[in-house]
GROMACS .gro file of C-alpha atoms in nm:
model
  270
    1ARG     CA    1   1.289  -4.368  -5.185
    2PRO     CA    2   1.454  -3.990  -5.246
    3ALA     CA    3   1.258  -3.715  -5.094
    4LYS     CA    4   1.078  -3.451  -5.317
    5ALA     CA    5   1.039  -3.148  -5.078
    6LEU     CA    6   1.171  -3.025  -4.740
    7TRP     CA    7   1.006  -2.762  -4.458
    8LEU     CA    8   1.266  -2.554  -4.284
    9SER     CA    9   1.085  -2.489  -3.938
   10ARG     CA   10   1.079  -2.070  -3.935
   11SER     CA   11   1.351  -2.056  -3.599
   12GLY     CA   12   1.545  -2.290  -3.804
   13ARG     CA   13   1.607  -2.609  -3.590
   14TYR     CA   14   1.385  -2.831  -3.790
   15LEU     CA   15   1.375  -2.980  -4.105
   16ALA     CA   16   1.096  -3.216  -4.242
   17ALA     CA   17   1.092  -3.411  -4.562
   18PRO     CA   18   0.887  -3.690  -4.654
   19ARG     CA   19   1.043  -4.038  -4.825
   20GLY     CA   20   0.785  -4.242  -4.976
   21THR     CA   21   0.512  -4.295  -4.683
   22TRP     CA   22   0.735  -4.170  -4.410
   23LEU     CA   23   0.723  -3.847  -4.289
   24ALA     CA   24   1.124  -3.773  -4.145
   25VAL     CA   25   1.178  -3.470  -3.894
   26TRP     CA   26   1.557  -3.402  -3.834
   27ASP     CA   27   1.713  -3.169  -3.567
   28ALA     CA   28   1.891  -2.889  -3.859
   29ASP     CA   29   2.145  -2.779  -3.584
   30ASP     CA   30   2.334  -3.134  -3.513
   31GLY     CA   31   2.171  -3.357  -3.835
   32SER     CA   32   2.038  -3.598  -3.619
   33ARG     CA   33   1.707  -3.748  -3.708
   34LEU     CA   34   1.454  -3.676  -3.437
   35PHE     CA   35   1.157  -3.935  -3.509
   36GLU     CA   36   0.985  -4.081  -3.846
   37GLN     CA   37   0.570  -4.118  -3.900
   38ALA     CA   38   0.377  -4.310  -4.133
   39VAL     CA   39   0.212  -4.041  -4.386
   40PRO     CA   40   0.053  -4.083  -4.750
   41ARG     CA   41   0.250  -4.095  -5.003
   42ASP     CA   42   0.446  -3.845  -5.116
   43ALA     CA   43   0.260  -3.621  -4.895
   44ARG     CA   44   0.307  -3.234  -4.919
   45ALA     CA   45   0.004  -3.174  -4.639
   46ILE     CA   46   0.317  -3.049  -4.365
   47ALA     CA   47   0.351  -2.734  -4.210
   48PHE     CA   48   0.549  -2.572  -3.885
   49ASP     CA   49   0.388  -2.307  -3.690
   50THR     CA   50   0.505  -1.960  -3.711
   51ALA     CA   51   0.450  -1.879  -3.374
   52GLY     CA   52   0.603  -2.186  -3.191
   53PRO     CA   53   0.743  -2.564  -3.251
   54PRO     CA   54   0.463  -2.771  -3.311
   55LEU     CA   55   0.413  -2.989  -3.659
   56VAL     CA   56   0.150  -3.029  -3.844
   57HIS     CA   57   0.063  -3.298  -4.140
   58ALA     CA   58  -0.198  -3.515  -4.276
   59GLU     CA   59  -0.254  -3.883  -4.230
   60SER     CA   60  -0.346  -4.204  -4.429
   61GLY     CA   61  -0.750  -4.167  -4.428
   62GLY     CA   62  -0.736  -3.799  -4.462
   63GLY     CA   63  -0.690  -3.660  -4.097
   64VAL     CA   64  -0.452  -3.386  -3.986
   65VAL     CA   65  -0.272  -3.448  -3.715
   66LEU     CA   66  -0.025  -3.178  -3.444
   67ARG     CA   67   0.265  -3.321  -3.339
   68SER     CA   68   0.515  -3.145  -3.034
   69LEU     CA   69   0.863  -3.115  -3.101
   70PRO     CA   70   1.113  -3.253  -3.081
   71GLY     CA   71   0.963  -3.553  -2.974
   72GLY     CA   72   0.682  -3.579  -3.209
   73GLU     CA   73   0.366  -3.661  -2.965
   74VAL     CA   74   0.035  -3.565  -3.095
   75VAL     CA   75  -0.136  -3.301  -2.913
   76GLN     CA   76  -0.455  -3.254  -3.101
   77GLY     CA   77  -0.619  -3.389  -3.411
   78LEU     CA   78  -0.870  -3.274  -3.586
   79GLU     CA   79  -1.213  -3.425  -3.578
   80GLU     CA   80  -1.295  -3.393  -3.966
   81ARG     CA   81  -1.098  -3.541  -4.209
   82PRO     CA   82  -1.004  -3.302  -4.494
   83ALA     CA   83  -0.771  -3.553  -4.687
   84PRO     CA   84  -0.557  -3.246  -4.780
   85ASP     CA   85  -0.257  -3.160  -5.012
   86TYR     CA   86  -0.179  -2.828  -4.844
   87LEU     CA   87  -0.115  -2.687  -4.513
   88ALA     CA   88  -0.064  -2.318  -4.391
   89PHE     CA   89  -0.071  -2.207  -4.011
   90ASP     CA   90  -0.190  -1.828  -3.938
   91PRO     CA   91   0.032  -1.550  -3.831
   92SER     CA   92  -0.068  -1.634  -3.516
   93GLY     CA   93  -0.124  -2.023  -3.515
   94GLN     CA   94  -0.411  -1.988  -3.428
   95ARG     CA   95  -0.602  -2.129  -3.749
   96LEU     CA   96  -0.499  -2.348  -4.009
   97ALA     CA   97  -0.591  -2.371  -4.379
   98ALA     CA   98  -0.629  -2.679  -4.546
   99SER     CA   99  -0.603  -2.670  -4.944
  100ALA     CA  100  -0.719  -2.914  -5.233
  101CYS     CA  101  -1.009  -3.066  -5.001
  102GLY     CA  102  -1.300  -3.231  -5.149
  103ARG     CA  103  -1.399  -3.491  -5.415
  104ASN     CA  104  -1.353  -3.179  -5.677
  105GLN     CA  105  -1.021  -3.063  -5.469
  106ASN     CA  106  -1.130  -2.688  -5.531
  107ALA     CA  107  -1.200  -2.612  -5.122
  108VAL     CA  108  -0.989  -2.443  -4.883
  109LEU     CA  109  -1.112  -2.530  -4.537
  110VAL     CA  110  -0.951  -2.294  -4.223
  111PHE     CA  111  -0.976  -2.466  -3.910
  112ASP     CA  112  -0.989  -2.246  -3.582
  113LEU     CA  113  -0.734  -2.469  -3.376
  114PRO     CA  114  -0.820  -2.434  -3.028
  115SER     CA  115  -1.184  -2.577  -3.090
  116GLY     CA  116  -1.074  -2.807  -3.423
  117LYS     CA  117  -1.396  -2.647  -3.532
  118VAL     CA  118  -1.403  -2.526  -3.955
  119VAL     CA  119  -1.470  -2.163  -3.972
  120ALA     CA  120  -1.465  -2.092  -4.261
  121ARG     CA  121  -1.500  -2.295  -4.657
  122LEU     CA  122  -1.367  -2.151  -4.938
  123TYR     CA  123  -1.472  -2.280  -5.279
  124HIS     CA  124  -1.261  -2.200  -5.581
  125PRO     CA  125  -1.296  -2.278  -5.946
  126HIS     CA  126  -1.090  -2.540  -6.018
  127PHE     CA  127  -0.819  -2.730  -5.809
  128THR     CA  128  -0.673  -2.545  -5.482
  129THR     CA  129  -0.278  -2.583  -5.406
  130ARG     CA  130  -0.074  -2.362  -5.133
  131THR     CA  131  -0.239  -2.085  -4.931
  132ALA     CA  132  -0.066  -1.797  -4.804
  133TRP     CA  133  -0.155  -1.570  -4.512
  134HIS     CA  134  -0.166  -1.223  -4.511
  135PRO     CA  135   0.045  -1.097  -4.249
  136ASP     CA  136  -0.256  -0.936  -4.078
  137GLY     CA  137  -0.385  -1.311  -4.067
  138ARG     CA  138  -0.713  -1.166  -4.195
  139ARG     CA  139  -0.632  -1.230  -4.584
  140PRO     CA  140  -0.539  -1.571  -4.728
  141ALA     CA  141  -0.435  -1.579  -5.094
  142VAL     CA  142  -0.510  -1.898  -5.254
  143GLY     CA  143  -0.337  -2.068  -5.559
  144CYS     CA  144  -0.593  -2.218  -5.822
  145TRP     CA  145  -0.559  -2.446  -6.160
  146ASP     CA  146  -0.734  -2.143  -6.293
  147TYR     CA  147  -0.440  -1.976  -6.365
  148ASN     CA  148  -0.530  -1.676  -6.083
  149VAL     CA  149  -0.478  -1.632  -5.768
  150HIS     CA  150  -0.747  -1.587  -5.514
  151VAL     CA  151  -0.758  -1.346  -5.217
  152TRP     CA  152  -1.015  -1.380  -4.918
  153ASP     CA  153  -1.149  -1.195  -4.659
  154VAL     CA  154  -1.145  -1.515  -4.355
  155GLU     CA  155  -1.375  -1.396  -4.137
  156THR     CA  156  -1.691  -1.315  -4.398
  157GLY     CA  157  -1.564  -1.560  -4.640
  158LYS     CA  158  -1.587  -1.319  -4.920
  159ARG     CA  159  -1.359  -1.301  -5.250
  160LEU     CA  160  -1.161  -0.999  -5.188
  161GLN     CA  161  -0.941  -1.016  -5.524
  162CYS     CA  162  -0.878  -1.250  -5.845
  163LEU     CA  163  -0.500  -1.173  -5.881
  164ALA     CA  164  -0.459  -1.262  -6.293
  165GLY     CA  165  -0.189  -1.235  -6.518
  166GLY     CA  166  -0.064  -1.638  -6.486
  167THR     CA  167  -0.054  -1.868  -6.808
  168ALA     CA  168  -0.058  -2.177  -6.626
  169GLU     CA  169  -0.201  -2.351  -6.306
  170THR     CA  170  -0.085  -2.182  -6.007
  171THR     CA  171   0.109  -2.373  -5.787
  172ARG     CA  172   0.267  -2.204  -5.532
  173VAL     CA  173   0.225  -1.846  -5.301
  174ALA     CA  174   0.350  -1.625  -5.050
  175TYR     CA  175   0.293  -1.261  -4.879
  176SER     CA  176   0.574  -1.061  -4.804
  177HIS     CA  177   0.678  -1.020  -4.496
  178GLY     CA  178   0.512  -0.590  -4.492
  179GLY     CA  179   0.192  -0.757  -4.676
  180ASN     CA  180   0.202  -0.544  -4.916
  181LEU     CA  181   0.347  -0.785  -5.191
  182LEU     CA  182   0.233  -1.100  -5.359
  183ALA     CA  183   0.461  -1.391  -5.547
  184ALA     CA  184   0.297  -1.651  -5.717
  185THR     CA  185   0.456  -1.940  -5.940
  186SER     CA  186   0.312  -2.161  -6.224
  187TRP     CA  187   0.342  -2.453  -6.421
  188SER     CA  188   0.481  -2.195  -6.687
  189ASN     CA  189   0.789  -2.176  -6.474
  190GLN     CA  190   0.749  -1.778  -6.403
  191THR     CA  191   0.751  -1.617  -6.095
  192LEU     CA  192   0.428  -1.318  -6.111
  193LEU     CA  193   0.454  -1.037  -5.856
  194TRP     CA  194   0.141  -0.824  -5.719
  195ASP     CA  195   0.061  -0.524  -5.535
  196THR     CA  196  -0.130  -0.667  -5.282
  197ASP     CA  197  -0.348  -0.326  -5.194
  198THR     CA  198  -0.467  -0.285  -5.578
  199GLY     CA  199  -0.412  -0.574  -5.750
  200GLU     CA  200  -0.171  -0.448  -6.011
  201LEU     CA  201   0.067  -0.718  -6.136
  202LEU     CA  202   0.407  -0.541  -6.082
  203ALA     CA  203   0.664  -0.808  -6.217
  204GLN     CA  204   0.653  -1.121  -6.426
  205ALA     CA  205   1.010  -1.330  -6.496
  206ALA     CA  206   1.155  -1.643  -6.578
  207GLY     CA  207   1.269  -1.857  -6.252
  208LEU     CA  208   1.028  -1.989  -5.959
  209PHE     CA  209   1.067  -1.802  -5.644
  210THR     CA  210   1.159  -1.970  -5.299
  211ALA     CA  211   1.156  -1.672  -5.046
  212PHE     CA  212   1.116  -1.333  -4.930
  213ALA     CA  213   1.456  -1.198  -4.751
  214ALA     CA  214   1.330  -1.059  -4.371
  215ASP     CA  215   1.336  -0.730  -4.497
  216ASP     CA  216   1.132  -0.802  -4.831
  217ARG     CA  217   1.430  -0.627  -5.054
  218ARG     CA  218   1.504  -0.997  -5.241
  219LEU     CA  219   1.327  -1.298  -5.374
  220GLY     CA  220   1.518  -1.616  -5.406
  221PHE     CA  221   1.473  -1.808  -5.705
  222VAL     CA  222   1.534  -2.129  -5.883
  223LEU     CA  223   1.587  -2.131  -6.254
  224GLY     CA  224   1.623  -2.499  -6.429
  225GLY     CA  225   1.928  -2.691  -6.418
  226THR     CA  226   2.163  -2.585  -6.128
  227GLN     CA  227   2.079  -2.233  -6.090
  228VAL     CA  228   1.982  -2.081  -5.808
  229GLY     CA  229   1.895  -1.700  -5.768
  230ILE     CA  230   1.817  -1.366  -5.575
  231TRP     CA  231   1.593  -1.110  -5.754
  232SER     CA  232   1.620  -0.739  -5.621
  233LEU     CA  233   1.285  -0.620  -5.549
  234ARG     CA  234   1.444  -0.260  -5.601
  235GLY     CA  235   1.554  -0.156  -5.920
  236GLY     CA  236   1.469  -0.547  -6.071
  237GLY     CA  237   1.714  -0.761  -6.214
  238ALA     CA  238   1.893  -1.054  -6.033
  239PHE     CA  239   2.103  -0.968  -5.753
  240ARG     CA  240   2.289  -1.304  -5.699
  241LEU     CA  241   2.332  -1.660  -5.915
  242LEU     CA  242   2.426  -1.984  -5.711
  243HIS     CA  243   2.480  -2.320  -5.851
  244ALA     CA  244   2.361  -2.587  -5.674
  245PRO     CA  245   2.654  -2.867  -5.583
  246GLN     CA  246   2.487  -3.134  -5.863
  247ALA     CA  247   2.473  -3.215  -6.202
  248GLY     CA  248   2.146  -3.320  -6.375
  249LYS     CA  249   1.844  -3.167  -6.332
  250GLY     CA  250   1.910  -2.943  -6.048
  251PRO     CA  251   1.774  -2.906  -5.692
  252GLY     CA  252   1.394  -3.033  -5.610
  253ASP     CA  253   1.328  -2.782  -5.344
  254VAL     CA  254   1.465  -2.517  -5.204
  255ASP     CA  255   1.401  -2.318  -4.872
  256ILE     CA  256   1.565  -2.014  -4.739
  257SER     CA  257   1.617  -1.982  -4.362
  258PRO     CA  258   1.430  -1.686  -4.179
  259ASP     CA  259   1.726  -1.454  -4.198
  260GLY     CA  260   1.857  -1.498  -4.526
  261ARG     CA  261   2.152  -1.615  -4.478
  262THR     CA  262   2.137  -1.983  -4.539
  263ALA     CA  263   1.993  -2.171  -4.841
  264MET     CA  264   1.889  -2.561  -4.821
  265PHE     CA  265   1.893  -2.788  -5.153
  266LEU     CA  266   1.702  -3.121  -5.193
  267LEU     CA  267   1.953  -3.287  -5.396
  268GLN     CA  268   1.822  -3.566  -5.670
  269GLU     CA  269   2.035  -3.827  -5.431
  270GLY     CA  270   1.753  -3.763  -5.196
   0.00000   0.00000   0.00000
């Protein structure tokens, strides 16, 4: 069964992709497959720790486990079984946000990993999608099907901002490395960019963003078909437009290495 998404570790050494009910993890340097693990069908609740090597993923039955790399041994299992759709480590690697939890999939649970306990429950007016952590580790931003992005203070559990301007369900969010910009995409196949201090919508353009460059001066994006491009965040416009090596529907997913030098495409054949 073809893979539908991929994850590249921050170090660039490990690559993970779910195929049906199995999650495969590779060594990205030599292409060797390290291990496979059963997961919910077409799972997207997968994340690499930004502060180290562990991998976290959802299990069938709603559980969440952390695994060491490269061997894949279980190092921790969370007591609560949130059955999330998405997972995201905070910058310290000490907290984990689990999105689309609960019967209505409108809750984000924040776990303190040393204790394994839930320290915050953030409720939204509609389904939640991906969560992004501000570099300060305190302000998670959550994509929501109400067309908005909700920014929270995880210490107090209070909503700080509701960033509006979208015209469809928000599917992905990301902070710039400096934390002064927030990007979001939606089912409208557009990217929106906000100033995180003022909440002002700075730009809106066709295409789905992939990642900020390390210096925050460029933003990668996918634009239908087989086109992958780079926006310049100084002066606007497309800096470069690439073509994935495939005809048809184009790349199913894209990830960019932390140094901004390598783009990885998930092609139709899986």
